[in-house]
Amino acid sequence: MESNPVLLPGVPQSLSAKFEGSFAYLTIRDRLPTILTKVIDTIHRNKNKFFEEYGEEGVEAEKRAISFLSKLRNELQTDKPVLVLEDAQEDTEAWNRYLQYQRGLQGEHCPVSWFKSPWLYVECYMYRRIQEALCLNPPMSEFDVFCEGKTQSFLESTAAITALCTHLQQIRPTLTHTPESTLMDHLLTLLQVSLWGNKCDLSISAGRDNSQRVSPLDSLSALRAFVLLDDSRQVWAALRSGRDRGQRSRVQVDVVLDNAGFELLTDLVLADFLLASGLANQVRFHGKRFPWFVSDVTGRDFLWTVAQAASSNHTHLSACGGQWRRYLEEGAWSYHDHAFWTLPHEYCDMEWAAPDLYASLSSAHLLLFKGDLNYRKLVGDRDWPHHTPFSVALRGFSPASLCALRTLKANVQVGLAVGQGEGLSKDTPTWMTSGDYAVMQFHSPQQ
Ligand SMILES: O=P(O)(O)OC[C@@]1(O)O[C@H](CO)[C@@H](O)[C@@H]1O
Ligand SMILES: [Mn+2]
């Protein structure tokens, strides 16, 4: 029986696997079980490590975690009801409240389940259940099941990373006396590099290698045609608004991170440029509190990446890493991991679900949201008509000027011209899910 959740007036339904053949359906039927199987394999392959570190207790924990995850995979594949979490973590109650909310939407005759409920919810829930399997089996609770893939993504992107850091080191000495037009060109270039860094995502590839092997700067002109919305000049204007480079007013930029590996490197280079050019004087990074969507950044990934750069034997990479370490020591850069980023909420819920975070983001001059999942949460992962204004789809989420830097990997996109989405669907049916197209989409509270 189809679930017919309470419809909010004027707000389209959430994407869901209940629509057979949809991208959500194919993701939950095929990609999520593949990811879970790789997680189980990774834990199994590390069995000796657990024995060496924790003895028999480690081996027992490894066995229990694998049985938890095998049960989870079976629940998913047979569309069982979503279960309450039982690991007594800081966010457990919020997750179980959200399940109650979903039960209310679907009514008593249609259980909240993998193939009947919103895609955004059940996909986030899967990653939280992986965390539960580890939390309930200490000493595995600190084990990052995705660490190998994230590390490999970084190491295999070394050529692209060194090319990008070489570029930054070459322009760095000129930035304090560069003409405005040149400074803007540098910003637009590094925004595009950060945008396309988002193609390197291990969730869409279900863990298959997705490293950046060519210099990101060389491919920008060929990729220009695939940028469907380019509001990067509004990002420039937001950074320049109300201040002159000589003034000492505080310009804070918050970067809501996405993937570790090459994408994180592009974000660190962009953030370094913002400070070195004087366009901003504080950058706050927001990452995930536990392993999430295979390649998303955790605090450990963030610090490992800075350390890896600083200790590199490549001159420019180590120079950048040394500068990043100093930014962190001085407080010009800071890393944060609020629990909200690993809850299933659409961002229009943030003001009531995480008022402290909403207030904190409101102090920023500019928010940069990286990647596809952040975009899905910005617009609520709902089936909006493509010409719906971004401000409508945000449904009141507007703590500060914001720009989404996203390669399209899910079938939701707003803010296009009338007919633009339909035209793309005719010529390239996979335009919303291939990762080949991208948007830099801006919104300000004044809009
Ligand atoms: O947020 P990211 O890393 O750009 O992409 C996350 C993602 O790979 O996972 C989901 C599908 O499984 C989609 O949101 C998207 O394809
Ligand atoms: Mn991601």
Coordinates of C-alpha atoms and ligand atoms in Angstrom, one line a residue:
M1 CA 0.0 0.0 0.0
E2 CA 1.5 3.4 -1.0
S3 CA 2.1 5.8 1.9
N4 CA 0.3 9.0 1.4
P5 CA 1.9 11.3 3.9
V6 CA 0.4 14.5 5.0
L7 CA 1.0 17.0 2.1
L8 CA 2.2 20.5 3.1
P9 CA 0.3 23.1 1.0
G10 CA 2.4 24.2 -2.0
V11 CA 5.3 21.9 -1.0
P12 CA 5.9 18.9 -3.3
Q13 CA 6.4 15.3 -1.9
S14 CA 9.8 14.1 -0.8
L15 CA 11.8 12.0 -3.2
S16 CA 11.2 8.3 -2.3
A17 CA 11.9 4.8 -3.4
K18 CA 8.2 4.3 -3.4
F19 CA 8.4 5.6 -6.9
E20 CA 9.7 2.4 -8.6
G21 CA 12.5 3.0 -11.1
S22 CA 13.3 6.4 -9.6
F23 CA 16.9 7.3 -8.7
A24 CA 15.9 7.0 -5.1
Y25 CA 14.6 3.5 -5.8
L26 CA 17.8 2.4 -7.7
T27 CA 20.0 3.9 -4.9
I28 CA 18.2 2.0 -2.1
R29 CA 17.8 -1.2 -4.1
D30 CA 21.4 -1.3 -5.5
R31 CA 23.9 1.2 -4.2
L32 CA 23.1 1.2 -0.5
P33 CA 23.4 -2.6 -0.2
T34 CA 26.7 -2.4 -2.1
I35 CA 28.0 0.2 0.3
L36 CA 26.9 -2.0 3.3
T37 CA 28.5 -5.1 1.9
K38 CA 31.8 -3.1 1.5
V39 CA 31.5 -1.9 5.1
I40 CA 31.1 -5.5 6.3
D41 CA 34.1 -6.6 4.1
T42 CA 36.2 -3.8 5.6
I43 CA 35.4 -4.8 9.1
H44 CA 36.1 -8.5 8.3
R45 CA 39.4 -7.6 6.7
N46 CA 40.5 -5.8 9.8
K47 CA 39.8 -8.8 12.1
N48 CA 43.5 -9.3 12.9
K49 CA 43.9 -5.7 13.7
F50 CA 41.1 -5.9 16.3
F51 CA 42.7 -9.1 17.8
E52 CA 46.1 -7.5 18.0
E53 CA 44.8 -4.3 19.6
Y54 CA 42.0 -5.7 21.8
G55 CA 42.5 -9.5 21.9
E56 CA 39.4 -11.8 22.1
E57 CA 37.2 -8.8 23.1
G58 CA 38.1 -7.2 19.8
V59 CA 37.3 -10.3 17.8
E60 CA 34.0 -10.7 19.5
A61 CA 33.1 -7.1 18.9
E62 CA 34.0 -7.5 15.2
K63 CA 31.7 -10.5 14.9
R64 CA 28.8 -8.7 16.6
A65 CA 29.2 -5.6 14.5
I66 CA 29.2 -7.7 11.3
S67 CA 26.0 -9.5 12.5
F68 CA 24.4 -6.1 13.2
L69 CA 25.3 -4.8 9.8
S70 CA 24.2 -8.0 8.0
K71 CA 20.8 -7.7 9.8
L72 CA 20.6 -4.0 8.7
R73 CA 21.3 -5.0 5.1
N74 CA 18.5 -7.6 5.2
E75 CA 16.1 -5.1 6.7
L76 CA 16.9 -2.7 3.9
Q77 CA 16.7 -5.3 1.1
T78 CA 13.4 -6.7 2.4
D79 CA 11.8 -3.3 3.1
K80 CA 11.4 -3.9 6.8
P81 CA 10.2 -1.2 9.2
V82 CA 12.7 1.4 10.3
L83 CA 13.7 0.7 13.9
V84 CA 14.4 2.9 16.9
L85 CA 18.1 3.4 17.7
E86 CA 19.3 1.9 21.0
D87 CA 22.9 3.2 21.4
A88 CA 22.2 6.0 23.9
Q89 CA 24.4 8.5 22.0
E90 CA 23.9 12.3 22.2
D91 CA 21.8 12.3 19.1
T92 CA 19.8 9.1 19.7
E93 CA 16.8 10.8 21.1
A94 CA 16.7 13.3 18.2
W95 CA 16.8 10.4 15.7
N96 CA 14.0 8.5 17.5
R97 CA 11.9 11.7 17.6
Y98 CA 12.4 12.0 13.9
L99 CA 11.2 8.4 13.4
Q100 CA 8.0 9.3 15.4
Y101 CA 7.5 12.3 13.1
Q102 CA 7.8 10.2 10.0
R103 CA 5.4 7.7 11.5
G104 CA 2.9 10.5 12.1
L105 CA 3.3 11.6 8.4
Q106 CA 2.6 8.1 7.1
G107 CA -0.2 7.1 9.4
E108 CA -0.7 3.9 11.3
H109 CA -1.5 1.8 8.3
C110 CA 1.8 2.3 6.5
P111 CA 5.0 1.6 8.5
V112 CA 8.0 3.8 8.0
S113 CA 10.3 1.6 5.8
W114 CA 13.1 1.8 3.3
F115 CA 11.1 1.7 0.1
K116 CA 8.1 3.7 1.4
S117 CA 9.6 6.6 3.2
P118 CA 11.5 9.7 2.2
W119 CA 14.8 8.9 0.5
L120 CA 16.7 11.6 2.4
Y121 CA 15.6 10.1 5.7
V122 CA 16.3 6.4 5.1
E123 CA 19.7 7.1 3.4
C124 CA 20.8 9.2 6.4
Y125 CA 19.4 6.6 8.7
M126 CA 21.5 3.9 7.1
Y127 CA 24.7 5.8 8.0
R128 CA 23.5 6.3 11.6
R129 CA 22.7 2.6 11.9
I130 CA 26.2 1.8 10.8
Q131 CA 27.4 4.1 13.6
E132 CA 25.0 2.3 16.0
A133 CA 26.6 -1.1 15.1
L134 CA 30.0 0.3 16.1
C135 CA 28.8 2.2 19.2
L136 CA 27.1 -0.9 20.6
N137 CA 30.3 -3.0 20.1
P138 CA 33.1 -1.2 21.8
P139 CA 36.1 -1.1 21.3
M140 CA 35.0 -0.6 17.7
S141 CA 33.1 2.6 18.3
E142 CA 36.0 4.7 17.1
F143 CA 36.7 2.6 14.0
D144 CA 36.1 4.6 10.7
V145 CA 34.8 2.0 8.2
F146 CA 35.3 4.5 5.4
C147 CA 38.9 5.6 6.3
E148 CA 40.6 3.4 3.7
G149 CA 38.6 4.9 0.9
K150 CA 39.1 8.5 2.0
T151 CA 42.8 8.0 2.5
Q152 CA 43.1 6.4 -1.0
S153 CA 41.2 9.2 -2.6
F154 CA 43.7 11.7 -1.2
L155 CA 46.8 9.8 -2.0
E156 CA 45.7 9.0 -5.6
S157 CA 44.9 12.7 -6.2
T158 CA 48.4 13.7 -5.3
A159 CA 49.3 15.1 -8.8
A160 CA 46.1 17.2 -8.8
I161 CA 46.7 18.3 -5.2
T162 CA 50.3 19.4 -5.9
A163 CA 49.2 21.2 -9.1
L164 CA 46.6 23.2 -7.1
C165 CA 48.9 24.1 -4.2
T166 CA 51.6 25.1 -6.7
H167 CA 49.1 27.5 -8.3
L168 CA 48.2 28.9 -4.8
Q169 CA 51.9 29.4 -3.9
Q170 CA 52.5 31.2 -7.2
I171 CA 49.7 33.7 -6.8
R172 CA 50.0 34.1 -3.0
P173 CA 52.8 36.8 -3.1
T174 CA 50.7 39.0 -5.5
L175 CA 47.4 38.9 -3.7
T176 CA 47.8 42.0 -1.5
H177 CA 48.5 44.3 -4.5
T178 CA 46.5 42.5 -7.2
P179 CA 44.0 44.7 -9.2
E180 CA 40.3 44.0 -8.3
S181 CA 39.6 42.3 -11.6
T182 CA 42.5 39.9 -11.2
L183 CA 41.5 39.1 -7.6
M184 CA 38.0 38.4 -8.8
D185 CA 39.3 36.1 -11.5
H186 CA 41.3 34.2 -8.9
L187 CA 38.2 33.8 -6.8
L188 CA 36.0 32.6 -9.7
T189 CA 38.7 30.1 -10.7
L190 CA 39.1 28.6 -7.1
L191 CA 35.3 28.5 -6.7
Q192 CA 35.1 26.4 -9.8
V193 CA 37.9 24.1 -8.6
S194 CA 36.1 23.6 -5.3
L195 CA 32.8 23.0 -7.2
W196 CA 34.3 20.3 -9.5
G197 CA 36.2 18.8 -6.5
N198 CA 32.7 17.6 -5.6
K199 CA 32.8 15.0 -8.4
C200 CA 35.2 13.0 -6.2
D201 CA 32.5 11.4 -4.0
L202 CA 32.7 7.8 -2.8
S203 CA 28.9 7.5 -2.1
I204 CA 27.8 8.0 -5.7
S205 CA 30.6 5.6 -6.8
A206 CA 29.5 3.2 -4.0
G207 CA 33.1 3.2 -2.8
R208 CA 34.8 2.7 -6.2
D209 CA 37.9 4.8 -6.8
N210 CA 36.8 8.3 -7.7
S211 CA 40.1 10.3 -7.4
Q212 CA 41.1 13.4 -9.3
R213 CA 43.9 12.4 -11.6
V214 CA 44.4 15.5 -13.8
S215 CA 45.1 19.1 -12.8
P216 CA 41.8 20.7 -11.9
L217 CA 42.9 24.0 -13.4
D218 CA 43.4 22.6 -16.9
S219 CA 39.9 21.2 -17.1
L220 CA 37.9 24.3 -16.1
S221 CA 37.3 25.7 -19.5
A222 CA 36.1 22.3 -20.9
L223 CA 33.7 22.1 -17.9
R224 CA 32.2 25.6 -18.3
A225 CA 29.4 24.4 -20.5
F226 CA 28.3 22.0 -17.7
V227 CA 27.7 24.7 -15.2
L228 CA 24.0 25.2 -15.3
L229 CA 23.8 28.1 -12.9
D230 CA 26.8 30.4 -12.2
D231 CA 26.2 32.9 -9.4
S232 CA 29.9 33.2 -8.6
R233 CA 29.9 36.9 -9.3
Q234 CA 27.3 37.3 -6.5
V235 CA 29.7 35.4 -4.2
W236 CA 32.4 38.0 -5.1
A237 CA 29.9 40.9 -4.5
A238 CA 28.9 39.4 -1.1
L239 CA 32.5 39.3 -0.1
R240 CA 33.2 42.8 -1.3
S241 CA 29.9 44.2 0.0
G242 CA 30.2 47.0 2.6
R243 CA 33.9 46.7 3.0
D244 CA 37.1 47.9 1.4
R245 CA 40.2 45.8 1.5
G246 CA 41.8 48.4 3.7
Q247 CA 39.1 48.3 6.4
R248 CA 39.6 45.9 9.2
S249 CA 35.9 44.8 9.5
R250 CA 35.5 41.1 10.2
V251 CA 34.5 39.0 7.2
Q252 CA 33.6 35.5 8.3
V253 CA 33.0 32.7 5.7
D254 CA 31.6 29.4 6.9
V255 CA 32.2 26.3 4.7
V256 CA 29.8 23.4 5.2
L257 CA 32.1 20.7 4.0
D258 CA 31.3 17.6 2.0
N259 CA 33.9 15.0 1.0
A260 CA 37.4 14.3 2.3
G261 CA 40.2 13.6 -0.1
F262 CA 40.6 15.8 -3.1
E263 CA 37.4 17.8 -2.5
L264 CA 38.6 18.8 1.0
L265 CA 41.9 19.9 -0.5
T266 CA 40.1 22.2 -2.9
D267 CA 38.1 23.7 0.0
L268 CA 41.3 24.3 2.0
V269 CA 43.0 26.0 -0.9
L270 CA 39.9 28.2 -1.5
A271 CA 39.8 29.1 2.2
D272 CA 43.5 29.9 2.2
F273 CA 43.0 32.2 -0.8
L274 CA 40.2 34.0 1.0
L275 CA 42.5 34.9 3.9
A276 CA 45.6 35.5 1.9
S277 CA 43.7 37.9 -0.4
G278 CA 42.1 39.8 2.5
L279 CA 38.6 38.9 1.1
A280 CA 37.9 37.3 4.5
N281 CA 39.7 37.1 7.8
Q282 CA 38.0 34.1 9.4
V283 CA 36.9 30.8 8.0
R284 CA 34.9 28.2 9.9
F285 CA 34.7 24.7 8.6
H286 CA 31.7 22.4 9.4
G287 CA 32.2 18.7 9.2
K288 CA 30.5 15.5 10.4
R289 CA 30.6 14.0 13.9
F290 CA 31.0 10.4 12.6
P291 CA 31.6 8.7 9.3
W292 CA 28.9 9.7 6.9
F293 CA 27.9 9.1 3.2
V294 CA 31.2 7.1 2.7
S295 CA 33.5 10.1 2.0
D296 CA 32.2 13.0 4.1
V297 CA 34.8 14.8 6.2
T298 CA 35.2 14.0 10.0
G299 CA 37.4 15.9 12.4
R300 CA 40.0 13.2 12.1
D301 CA 40.0 13.5 8.2
F302 CA 40.3 17.3 8.5
L303 CA 43.3 17.2 10.8
W304 CA 44.9 14.3 8.9
T305 CA 44.7 16.2 5.6
V306 CA 46.3 19.3 7.1
A307 CA 49.1 17.2 8.7
Q308 CA 49.5 15.2 5.4
A309 CA 50.0 18.4 3.5
A310 CA 52.4 19.9 6.1
S311 CA 54.6 16.8 6.1
S312 CA 54.6 16.4 2.3
N313 CA 58.0 16.3 0.6
H314 CA 56.5 18.5 -2.1
T315 CA 57.6 22.1 -1.5
H316 CA 54.4 23.9 -2.4
L317 CA 52.1 21.3 -0.7
S318 CA 54.1 21.4 2.5
A319 CA 54.2 25.3 2.4
C320 CA 50.4 25.3 2.2
G321 CA 50.1 22.7 4.9
G322 CA 52.3 24.8 7.2
Q323 CA 50.2 27.9 6.5
W324 CA 47.0 25.9 7.2
R325 CA 48.5 24.8 10.5
R326 CA 49.2 28.4 11.4
Y327 CA 45.7 29.5 10.5
L328 CA 44.3 26.9 12.9
E329 CA 46.7 27.8 15.7
E330 CA 45.9 31.5 15.3
G331 CA 42.1 30.8 15.2
A332 CA 41.7 32.3 11.7
W333 CA 40.5 28.9 10.8
S334 CA 38.4 26.6 13.0
Y335 CA 36.7 23.3 12.6
H336 CA 33.2 22.5 14.0
D337 CA 31.0 19.4 14.0
H338 CA 27.6 20.2 15.2
A339 CA 25.3 17.1 15.7
F340 CA 22.7 18.6 13.3
W341 CA 24.8 17.9 10.2
T342 CA 24.4 14.2 10.9
L343 CA 20.7 14.3 11.5
P344 CA 18.1 13.6 8.7
H345 CA 16.5 17.1 8.8
E346 CA 15.9 19.3 5.8
Y347 CA 17.7 22.6 6.5
C348 CA 14.4 24.5 6.7
D349 CA 14.0 22.7 10.1
M350 CA 17.4 24.1 11.5
E351 CA 16.0 27.2 13.1
W352 CA 13.9 25.2 15.5
A353 CA 15.8 21.9 15.5
A354 CA 19.2 23.5 16.1
P355 CA 18.7 27.2 17.0
D356 CA 22.3 27.5 18.3
L357 CA 23.7 26.4 15.0
Y358 CA 21.3 28.6 13.0
A359 CA 22.3 31.6 15.2
S360 CA 26.0 30.8 14.7
L361 CA 25.6 30.6 10.9
S362 CA 23.8 33.9 11.0
S363 CA 27.0 35.6 12.1
A364 CA 28.7 34.6 8.8
H365 CA 29.1 37.0 5.9
L366 CA 28.8 34.1 3.5
L367 CA 28.0 30.4 3.8
L368 CA 29.3 27.9 1.2
F369 CA 27.5 24.6 1.1
K370 CA 29.5 21.9 -0.7
G371 CA 28.0 19.0 -2.5
D372 CA 24.9 17.1 -3.4
L373 CA 23.6 16.0 0.0
N374 CA 23.8 19.5 1.3
Y375 CA 21.9 20.8 -1.7
R376 CA 19.3 18.1 -1.2
K377 CA 18.8 19.2 2.4
L378 CA 18.8 22.9 1.4
V379 CA 15.7 22.3 -0.9
G380 CA 14.3 19.5 1.3
D381 CA 14.9 16.7 -1.3
R382 CA 11.5 17.4 -2.7
D383 CA 10.2 17.0 -6.3
W384 CA 10.1 20.8 -7.1
P385 CA 9.5 22.0 -10.6
H386 CA 12.9 22.9 -11.9
H387 CA 12.0 26.6 -12.4
T388 CA 11.0 26.9 -8.8
P389 CA 12.9 29.9 -7.3
F390 CA 15.7 28.8 -5.0
S391 CA 14.2 31.2 -2.3
V392 CA 10.9 29.2 -2.4
A393 CA 12.6 25.8 -2.1
L394 CA 14.7 27.0 0.8
R395 CA 11.4 27.4 2.7
G396 CA 12.7 30.1 5.1
F397 CA 16.3 28.7 5.6
S398 CA 18.3 31.9 5.3
P399 CA 20.7 32.6 8.1
A400 CA 23.1 34.5 5.8
S401 CA 24.0 34.9 2.2
L402 CA 24.7 31.4 0.9
C403 CA 26.0 29.7 -2.2
A404 CA 25.6 26.0 -3.0
L405 CA 28.6 24.5 -4.9
R406 CA 27.1 21.2 -6.1
T407 CA 27.7 18.6 -8.8
L408 CA 24.3 17.1 -9.6
K409 CA 24.0 13.5 -8.3
A410 CA 20.3 13.4 -7.3
N411 CA 17.2 14.2 -9.2
V412 CA 16.4 17.5 -7.6
Q413 CA 17.3 20.9 -9.0
V414 CA 15.6 24.3 -8.7
G415 CA 16.2 27.8 -9.9
L416 CA 16.5 27.0 -13.6
A417 CA 14.9 28.9 -16.5
V418 CA 11.4 27.7 -17.5
G419 CA 11.9 24.8 -19.9
Q420 CA 15.7 24.5 -19.1
G421 CA 15.3 21.2 -17.1
E422 CA 12.9 19.7 -19.6
G423 CA 15.3 20.5 -22.5
L424 CA 18.2 18.9 -20.6
S425 CA 16.0 15.8 -19.9
K426 CA 15.3 15.4 -23.6
D427 CA 19.0 15.7 -24.6
T428 CA 20.7 14.1 -21.6
P429 CA 18.2 12.0 -19.5
T430 CA 20.9 11.5 -16.7
W431 CA 21.7 15.2 -16.3
M432 CA 20.6 15.3 -12.7
T433 CA 22.4 12.2 -11.5
S434 CA 25.6 11.6 -13.5
G435 CA 27.7 14.2 -11.6
D436 CA 28.5 15.8 -15.0
Y437 CA 26.6 19.0 -14.4
A438 CA 26.9 21.5 -11.6
V439 CA 25.5 24.6 -10.1
M440 CA 26.9 27.5 -8.1
Q441 CA 23.6 28.8 -6.8
F442 CA 23.4 31.9 -4.5
H443 CA 20.8 33.2 -2.2
S444 CA 20.8 36.2 0.2
P445 CA 18.4 37.1 2.9
Q446 CA 17.6 40.2 1.0
Q447 CA 16.3 38.2 -2.0
Ligands
LIG1 O1 27.0 15.0 -1.0 P1 27.8 14.4 -2.1 O2 29.0 13.7 -1.5 O3 28.1 15.4 -3.2 O4 26.9 13.3 -2.8 C1 26.2 12.4 -1.9 C2 25.6 11.3 -2.8 O5 26.6 10.6 -3.5 O6 24.9 10.4 -2.0 C3 23.6 10.4 -2.3 C4 23.2 9.2 -3.2 O7 23.5 8.1 -2.5 C5 23.3 11.7 -3.2 O8 23.0 12.8 -2.4 C6 24.7 11.9 -3.8 O9 24.7 11.0 -4.9
MN2 MN 29.5 13.5 0.5

